[in-house]
Amino acid sequence: MTTAPSGLTGPAVAAAHEPDAARPSRKVPGGVGRGSAWYRRLTPYLFLLVPVGLLLLLTYAPVVNMFWYSVTDWDGLDKTKNFVGLENYVDVFTDPDNVRVFLVSLYYVVGSFVQMALALYFATILSFKVRFKNMWKGILFFPYLINGVAIGLIFLNFLKPGGGLDTVLLNTGLESLVHQWTGDPEVANYALAAVSVWRYTGLTFVMFLGAIQSINSDIYEAASLDGANRWHEFWHIILPSIRPIVGLAFILGISGSLSVFEIPYVMTGGANGTETFVIRTVWMAFQRNTVGLASAMAVVLLVFVLVVTWLQRRIVPDEEVDLT
Amino acid sequence: MFPQKRRTRVLAVVTASTLLALTAACSSGGGDQEANDDGTPSGELTVLTWRTDLVEDGTFDEYVEQFKAKYPEVTDVTVEGVTDYEGTVKTRMNTEDYGDVLAIPGSVTPDQLPDFFEPLGDQAEMEKEYRWLNDKSFEGKSYGIPVVGNVQGVVYNKRVWEEAGITEFPTTPQEFLDDLQAVKDKGIAVAPLYTNYKDAWALSQWEGWRGAVTANPDYVNEMTQTDTPWTEESDSGVIDGTIYDVVAQGLTEADPTTTDWEGSKRLLGVGDISAMVLGSWSIPQMQAAAEAAGADPADIAYMPTPSQVDGKFHTVAGGDYNLGINVHSKNKATARAWIDWFNHESGFSEAQVGLSPLIDGPVPAALEGFMAEVELITMNPAPEGKESLFADIDTASGIVTTDPKYRQQIIDDARSGARTKEQIFDDLNSRWAEGRADAGA
């Protein structure tokens, strides 16, 4: 960046412009040097002040508040918040409706495995020599760049009866496959999970591709001298090399599945048996006006995600990759 | 598949906006010191409104012009149109910065009114002039005045019903179903009745039938006294039973998850759907959509709840949103002037095809035929000391009758046949009983 040189010269220029009269007043010899050193040491902290301040204000303060709300019966408006202890947490686990929404997450967990398989497949193919490689990469990554709400609206029109998907099916003679994609409770969750897979495959793909491209090309060369085919290269070189990234994708997939929100919220609003944990949390907070209970649900989700992450770290240790 | 931050985002948004609004309130506090003690409307006023459409089309600009012409000392009126009014304003009410005049959000319980709103006067005194003050009154004081009164029933396309040979209002829920079936048999493009399931709030409009079915102005209060509000004859049972039946008999749209509110207005206008259960406030919107689609706006008509007591139809009349004054407002005299002017001189209620909140206010032309056949009921307030009981039970039961979610579930069950009407009623009753126990009723 061009700011780097000016940043270095800045204090020097400032020091040069300092009036001479100021210097004799400094008690310590070499006051100018010390002054600017002190100033320079402070600079990074001044730069950090803004982002850290915003982080504290907009992330940590609300989280701390959330823990406090979760042990009260606050309705989101009342001036008084009564302490109710762990009652909200008991409610989270005893209300059968709250437990049911976790089952909906299973659709998305399965979806995240499909998503990883697809991403790995495309990443492997595109790491070899392929025509129009960058175009394919762009096409695969593009859905991730679109806002989730926009995706919801696009697919709402695509999946509605007589919409894009039905038209394609009719024109290709597959009438028997036409469904009410969000209206039929049997297929609604599959449809929504598929939209989610469509959206996030690009991100997983890019992570895998980055990891694969960091593999030293000499290893492939050596392998091909040993008579390895593409499948051998994938199984014995690529997969072991990117294992930590696969692990990461796995955590993100699981925690993401637990906290699915935008796509089902926009497309069905959680109706027709597609309600996810976060949609229910939002409903609890803003429709049922039980902010305390909703906060407890949010805390539970936070803990779940932490536990999943911790378990994953225990089961798949983050060891160094060594291909030699 | 990983919006990882979502868990915190909901509350982050709440708290962040609270903090921001607080800072905003503090910084603007300094400039607004010109409080007027003599009671003459002057200075600046901020008005929050849920009618973003009227802000955009310039209607509110005209209101402001007229108001300033009447009170020349008023320097500026800022009208803020708020989309998602309920959620946004409720969050803003955690600060002091929520305008001078605003509509009281529905989730504010009566006992919370004094914390947030300025009392406008004694209810008994004000009732000589205004109707429907019960909702927003607490301990004898009124905190809000409705801008317009609505009646509740069904908005329908008269031409389509007449073509199907129906000229009389249905008098029982069964007759209502038969009429819809007749409309369906005659052939209709989309459905005889449209639920607006996707834009779920429309399902809450069925709530307006409560009290009208059995002509009982105490129905809602009596709900707090029984463990079984859902029976074959009760208002709740008739309302939710009718929803179940219309869906189970295939009289509604094929795929409710893809309904579209804006589009439904046009469909009703051109006769592709024949009826929707909505308050009378929907009439002008439906007429406008019909006109835009090249249909005749006079086809849009209104029918009462299909139920008669002693040979008469009944409808519940009640206030729409109530205007109140922020208790922290620095300019209360002007705020009060705005509310009075709005109710007496703006012409808002006529423009909205609603009943005037004034006792001797005019009846709009579109409702005259309807009003001739129907007796108005005004729901009675909750007894002293039990103002919040209904809301408490409603929340504790987890049903939340003011929210469309449990009705969406009824529609799901009616479509799939997963539960019968009796099973649904049993479930609702047992949850209601639990809610009563929790709320200490």
Coordinates of N, CA and C in Angstrom, one line a residue, chain B residues 184-318:
Chain B
K184 N -66.1 -22.7 -6.2 CA -65.1 -23.5 -6.8 C -65.7 -24.3 -7.9
D185 N -66.9 -24.9 -7.7 CA -67.5 -25.7 -8.8 C -67.8 -24.9 -10.0
K186 N -68.0 -23.6 -9.9 CA -68.3 -22.7 -11.0 C -67.0 -22.5 -11.8
G187 N -65.9 -22.8 -11.1 CA -64.6 -22.6 -11.8 C -63.9 -21.3 -11.4
I188 N -62.7 -21.5 -10.8 CA -62.0 -20.3 -10.4 C -60.5 -20.6 -10.6
A189 N -59.8 -19.5 -11.0 CA -58.4 -19.8 -11.5 C -57.5 -20.3 -10.4
V190 N -57.5 -19.6 -9.2 CA -56.6 -20.0 -8.1 C -57.3 -20.7 -7.0
A191 N -58.2 -20.1 -6.3 CA -58.8 -20.7 -5.2 C -60.0 -19.9 -4.7
P192 N -61.0 -20.5 -4.1 CA -62.1 -19.7 -3.6 C -61.7 -18.8 -2.4
L193 N -60.8 -19.4 -1.6 CA -60.4 -18.6 -0.4 C -58.8 -18.6 -0.4
Y194 N -58.2 -17.5 -0.1 CA -56.8 -17.4 -0.2 C -56.3 -17.2 1.3
T195 N -55.3 -18.0 1.7 CA -55.0 -17.9 3.2 C -53.8 -16.9 3.4
N196 N -53.0 -16.6 2.4 CA -51.8 -15.8 2.6 C -50.9 -16.5 3.6
Y197 N -50.8 -17.8 3.6 CA -50.0 -18.5 4.6 C -48.6 -18.1 4.6
K198 N -48.0 -17.8 3.5 CA -46.5 -17.4 3.5 C -46.3 -16.1 4.2
D199 N -47.2 -15.1 3.9 CA -47.1 -13.8 4.6 C -47.9 -14.0 5.8
A200 N -47.5 -14.8 6.7 CA -48.3 -15.4 7.8 C -49.2 -14.4 8.5
W201 N -48.8 -13.1 8.7 CA -49.6 -12.2 9.5 C -51.1 -12.2 9.1
A202 N -51.4 -12.5 7.8 CA -52.8 -12.4 7.4 C -53.6 -13.5 8.1
L203 N -53.0 -14.6 8.6 CA -53.7 -15.6 9.3 C -54.2 -15.0 10.7
S204 N -53.5 -14.1 11.2 CA -53.9 -13.5 12.5 C -55.1 -12.7 12.3
Q205 N -55.5 -12.3 11.1 CA -56.7 -11.5 10.9 C -57.9 -12.3 11.3
W206 N -57.9 -13.6 11.2 CA -59.0 -14.4 11.6 C -59.4 -14.1 13.1
E207 N -58.4 -13.7 13.8 CA -58.6 -13.3 15.2 C -59.8 -12.3 15.4
G208 N -60.0 -11.5 14.3 CA -61.0 -10.5 14.4 C -62.4 -11.1 14.5
W209 N -62.6 -12.4 14.2 CA -63.9 -13.0 14.4 C -64.2 -13.3 15.8
R210 N -63.2 -13.2 16.7 CA -63.4 -13.5 18.1 C -64.4 -12.5 18.7
G211 N -65.5 -13.0 19.3 CA -66.5 -12.2 19.9 C -67.7 -12.0 18.9
A212 N -67.4 -12.1 17.6 CA -68.5 -11.9 16.6 C -69.3 -13.2 16.5
V213 N -68.6 -14.3 16.6 CA -69.2 -15.6 16.4 C -70.4 -15.8 17.3
T214 N -70.2 -15.6 18.6 CA -71.3 -15.8 19.6 C -71.8 -14.5 20.1
A215 N -71.5 -13.4 19.5 CA -71.9 -12.1 19.9 C -71.7 -11.8 21.4
N216 N -70.5 -12.1 21.8 CA -70.1 -12.0 23.2 C -69.0 -11.1 23.4
P217 N -69.2 -9.8 23.8 CA -68.2 -8.8 24.0 C -67.2 -9.2 25.1
D218 N -67.5 -10.2 25.8 CA -66.6 -10.6 26.9 C -65.8 -11.9 26.5
Y219 N -65.9 -12.3 25.3 CA -65.3 -13.6 24.9 C -63.8 -13.7 25.3
V220 N -63.0 -12.7 25.0 CA -61.6 -12.8 25.3 C -61.3 -12.8 26.8
N221 N -62.1 -12.1 27.6 CA -61.9 -12.1 29.0 C -62.3 -13.5 29.5
E222 N -63.3 -14.1 28.9 CA -63.7 -15.4 29.4 C -62.7 -16.5 29.0
M223 N -61.9 -16.3 28.0 CA -60.9 -17.2 27.6 C -59.9 -17.4 28.8
T224 N -59.7 -16.4 29.6 CA -58.8 -16.5 30.7 C -59.3 -17.3 31.8
Q225 N -60.6 -17.6 31.7 CA -61.3 -18.3 32.8 C -61.6 -19.8 32.5
T226 N -61.2 -20.2 31.4 CA -61.5 -21.6 31.0 C -60.3 -22.3 30.6
D227 N -60.2 -23.7 30.8 CA -59.1 -24.5 30.4 C -59.4 -25.0 29.0
T228 N -60.6 -24.8 28.5 CA -60.9 -25.4 27.2 C -61.5 -24.4 26.3
P229 N -60.8 -23.4 25.8 CA -61.4 -22.4 24.9 C -61.7 -22.9 23.5
W230 N -61.1 -24.1 23.1 CA -61.4 -24.6 21.8 C -62.4 -25.7 21.8
T231 N -63.6 -25.4 21.6 CA -64.7 -26.4 21.5 C -65.5 -26.2 20.2
E232 N -66.4 -27.1 19.9 CA -67.1 -26.9 18.6 C -67.9 -25.6 18.5
E233 N -68.4 -25.1 19.6 CA -69.2 -23.9 19.6 C -68.5 -22.6 19.9
S234 N -67.4 -22.7 20.6 CA -66.7 -21.5 21.0 C -66.2 -20.7 19.9
D235 N -65.9 -19.5 20.1 CA -65.4 -18.6 19.0 C -64.1 -19.1 18.4
S236 N -63.2 -19.5 19.4 CA -61.9 -20.0 18.9 C -62.0 -21.2 18.1
G237 N -63.0 -22.1 18.6 CA -63.2 -23.4 17.9 C -63.7 -23.2 16.5
V238 N -64.7 -22.3 16.4 CA -65.3 -22.0 15.1 C -64.3 -21.4 14.2
I239 N -63.5 -20.5 14.7 CA -62.5 -19.8 13.8 C -61.5 -20.8 13.3
D240 N -60.8 -21.5 14.2 CA -59.8 -22.4 13.8 C -60.3 -23.7 13.2
G241 N -61.6 -24.1 13.6 CA -62.2 -25.2 12.9 C -62.5 -24.8 11.4
T242 N -63.0 -23.6 11.2 CA -63.3 -23.2 9.8 C -62.0 -23.2 9.0
I243 N -60.9 -22.7 9.6 CA -59.6 -22.7 8.8 C -59.3 -24.2 8.5
Y244 N -59.4 -25.1 9.4 CA -59.1 -26.5 9.2 C -60.0 -27.0 8.0
D245 N -61.3 -26.7 8.1 CA -62.2 -27.3 7.1 C -61.9 -26.7 5.7
V246 N -61.7 -25.4 5.6 CA -61.5 -24.9 4.3 C -60.3 -25.5 3.6
V247 N -59.3 -25.7 4.4 CA -58.1 -26.3 3.9 C -58.3 -27.8 3.6
A248 N -58.9 -28.5 4.5 CA -59.0 -29.9 4.3 C -59.9 -30.2 3.1
Q249 N -60.9 -29.3 2.8 CA -61.8 -29.5 1.7 C -61.3 -29.0 0.4
G250 N -60.0 -28.5 0.4 CA -59.4 -28.1 -0.8 C -59.9 -26.8 -1.4
L251 N -60.4 -25.9 -0.5 CA -61.0 -24.7 -1.0 C -60.0 -23.5 -1.0
T252 N -58.8 -23.8 -0.6 CA -57.7 -22.8 -0.6 C -56.7 -23.1 -1.6
E253 N -55.7 -22.3 -1.7 CA -54.7 -22.4 -2.8 C -53.9 -23.7 -2.6
A254 N -53.4 -24.3 -3.7 CA -52.8 -25.6 -3.7 C -51.6 -25.6 -2.9
D255 N -50.7 -24.7 -3.1 CA -49.4 -24.7 -2.3 C -49.3 -23.4 -1.5
P256 N -49.8 -23.5 -0.2 CA -49.8 -22.3 0.6 C -48.4 -21.7 0.9
T257 N -47.4 -22.5 0.8 CA -46.0 -22.0 1.1 C -45.5 -20.9 0.1
T258 N -46.2 -20.8 -1.0 CA -45.7 -19.9 -2.0 C -46.7 -18.7 -2.3
T259 N -47.6 -18.5 -1.3 CA -48.6 -17.4 -1.5 C -47.8 -16.0 -1.5
D260 N -48.5 -15.0 -2.0 CA -47.8 -13.7 -2.2 C -48.9 -12.6 -1.9
W261 N -48.6 -11.9 -0.9 CA -49.6 -10.9 -0.4 C -49.9 -9.8 -1.5
E262 N -48.8 -9.2 -2.0 CA -49.1 -8.2 -3.0 C -49.8 -8.7 -4.2
G263 N -49.5 -9.9 -4.7 CA -50.1 -10.5 -5.8 C -51.6 -10.8 -5.5
S264 N -51.8 -11.2 -4.2 CA -53.2 -11.6 -3.9 C -54.2 -10.5 -4.0
K265 N -53.8 -9.2 -3.9 CA -54.7 -8.1 -4.0 C -55.2 -8.1 -5.5
R266 N -54.3 -8.3 -6.4 CA -54.7 -8.3 -7.8 C -55.6 -9.5 -8.1
L267 N -55.2 -10.6 -7.6 CA -56.0 -11.8 -7.9 C -57.4 -11.7 -7.4
L268 N -57.6 -11.0 -6.2 CA -59.0 -10.8 -5.8 C -59.7 -9.8 -6.7
G269 N -59.0 -8.8 -7.1 CA -59.6 -7.8 -8.0 C -60.1 -8.4 -9.3
V270 N -59.3 -9.2 -9.9 CA -59.7 -9.8 -11.2 C -60.6 -11.0 -11.0
G271 N -60.7 -11.5 -9.8 CA -61.6 -12.7 -9.6 C -61.0 -14.0 -9.7
D272 N -59.6 -14.1 -9.6 CA -59.0 -15.4 -9.6 C -59.0 -16.0 -8.2
I273 N -59.2 -15.2 -7.2 CA -59.6 -15.7 -5.9 C -60.9 -15.0 -5.5
S274 N -61.7 -15.6 -4.6 CA -62.9 -14.9 -4.4 C -63.1 -14.3 -3.0
A275 N -62.2 -14.7 -2.0 CA -62.4 -14.2 -0.7 C -61.1 -14.3 0.1
M276 N -60.9 -13.4 1.0 CA -59.9 -13.4 2.0 C -60.4 -12.9 3.3
V277 N -59.9 -13.5 4.4 CA -60.4 -13.1 5.7 C -59.4 -12.0 6.2
L278 N -59.9 -10.7 6.1 CA -59.1 -9.6 6.5 C -60.0 -8.5 7.1
G279 N -59.4 -7.6 7.9 CA -60.2 -6.5 8.4 C -60.6 -5.6 7.3
S280 N -61.5 -4.6 7.7 CA -62.1 -3.7 6.6 C -61.0 -2.8 6.1
W281 N -59.9 -2.7 6.9 CA -58.8 -1.8 6.4 C -58.3 -2.2 5.0
S282 N -58.5 -3.5 4.7 CA -57.9 -4.0 3.4 C -58.7 -3.5 2.2
I283 N -59.9 -3.0 2.4 CA -60.8 -2.7 1.3 C -60.1 -1.7 0.3
P284 N -59.6 -0.5 0.8 CA -59.1 0.4 -0.2 C -57.9 -0.1 -0.9
Q285 N -57.1 -1.0 -0.3 CA -55.9 -1.6 -1.0 C -56.4 -2.5 -2.1
M286 N -57.4 -3.3 -1.7 CA -58.0 -4.2 -2.7 C -58.6 -3.5 -3.9
Q287 N -59.3 -2.4 -3.6 CA -59.9 -1.6 -4.7 C -58.8 -1.0 -5.6
A288 N -57.8 -0.5 -5.0 CA -56.7 0.1 -5.8 C -56.1 -1.0 -6.7
A289 N -55.9 -2.2 -6.1 CA -55.2 -3.2 -6.9 C -56.2 -3.7 -8.0
A290 N -57.5 -3.7 -7.7 CA -58.4 -4.1 -8.8 C -58.4 -3.1 -9.9
E291 N -58.4 -1.8 -9.6 CA -58.4 -0.8 -10.6 C -57.1 -0.9 -11.4
A292 N -55.9 -1.1 -10.7 CA -54.7 -1.2 -11.4 C -54.7 -2.3 -12.4
A293 N -55.4 -3.4 -12.1 CA -55.4 -4.6 -12.9 C -56.5 -4.5 -14.0
G294 N -57.2 -3.4 -14.0 CA -58.2 -3.2 -15.1 C -59.6 -3.8 -14.7
A295 N -59.7 -4.2 -13.4 CA -61.0 -4.7 -13.0 C -61.9 -3.6 -12.4
D296 N -63.1 -3.9 -12.0 CA -64.0 -2.9 -11.5 C -63.8 -2.9 -9.9
P297 N -63.3 -1.8 -9.4 CA -63.1 -1.7 -7.9 C -64.4 -1.9 -7.1
A298 N -65.6 -1.7 -7.8 CA -66.9 -1.8 -7.1 C -67.2 -3.3 -6.8
D299 N -66.4 -4.2 -7.5 CA -66.6 -5.7 -7.2 C -66.2 -6.0 -5.8
I300 N -65.3 -5.3 -5.2 CA -64.7 -5.6 -3.9 C -65.8 -5.2 -2.9
A301 N -66.2 -6.2 -2.1 CA -67.2 -5.9 -1.1 C -66.8 -6.6 0.2
Y302 N -67.6 -6.4 1.2 CA -67.3 -6.9 2.6 C -68.4 -7.7 3.2
M303 N -68.1 -8.8 3.7 CA -69.2 -9.6 4.4 C -68.8 -9.9 5.8
P304 N -69.9 -10.1 6.7 CA -69.6 -10.3 8.1 C -69.2 -11.7 8.4
T305 N -68.7 -11.9 9.6 CA -68.4 -13.3 10.1 C -69.6 -14.2 9.8
P306 N -69.4 -15.4 9.2 CA -70.6 -16.2 8.9 C -71.2 -16.9 10.1
S307 N -71.9 -16.1 10.9 CA -72.5 -16.7 12.1 C -73.5 -15.7 12.6
Q308 N -74.7 -16.2 13.0 CA -75.7 -15.3 13.4 C -76.2 -15.7 14.9
V309 N -76.5 -14.7 15.6 CA -77.1 -14.9 16.9 C -78.4 -14.1 16.9
D310 N -79.5 -14.8 17.2 CA -80.8 -14.3 17.2 C -81.1 -13.6 15.8
G311 N -80.7 -14.3 14.8 CA -81.0 -13.8 13.4 C -80.2 -12.6 13.0
K312 N -79.2 -12.2 13.7 CA -78.4 -11.0 13.3 C -76.9 -11.3 13.2
F313 N -76.3 -10.7 12.2 CA -74.9 -10.8 12.1 C -74.3 -9.8 13.1
H314 N -73.1 -10.1 13.6 CA -72.3 -9.2 14.5 C -70.9 -9.0 13.9
T315 N -70.4 -7.9 14.2 CA -69.0 -7.7 13.9 C -68.3 -6.9 15.0
V316 N -67.0 -7.2 15.2 CA -66.3 -6.5 16.2 C -65.7 -5.3 15.6
A317 N -66.0 -4.1 16.2 CA -65.4 -2.9 15.7 C -64.3 -2.6 16.7
G318 N -63.2 -2.1 16.3 CA -62.1 -1.8 17.2 C -61.1 -0.9 16.6

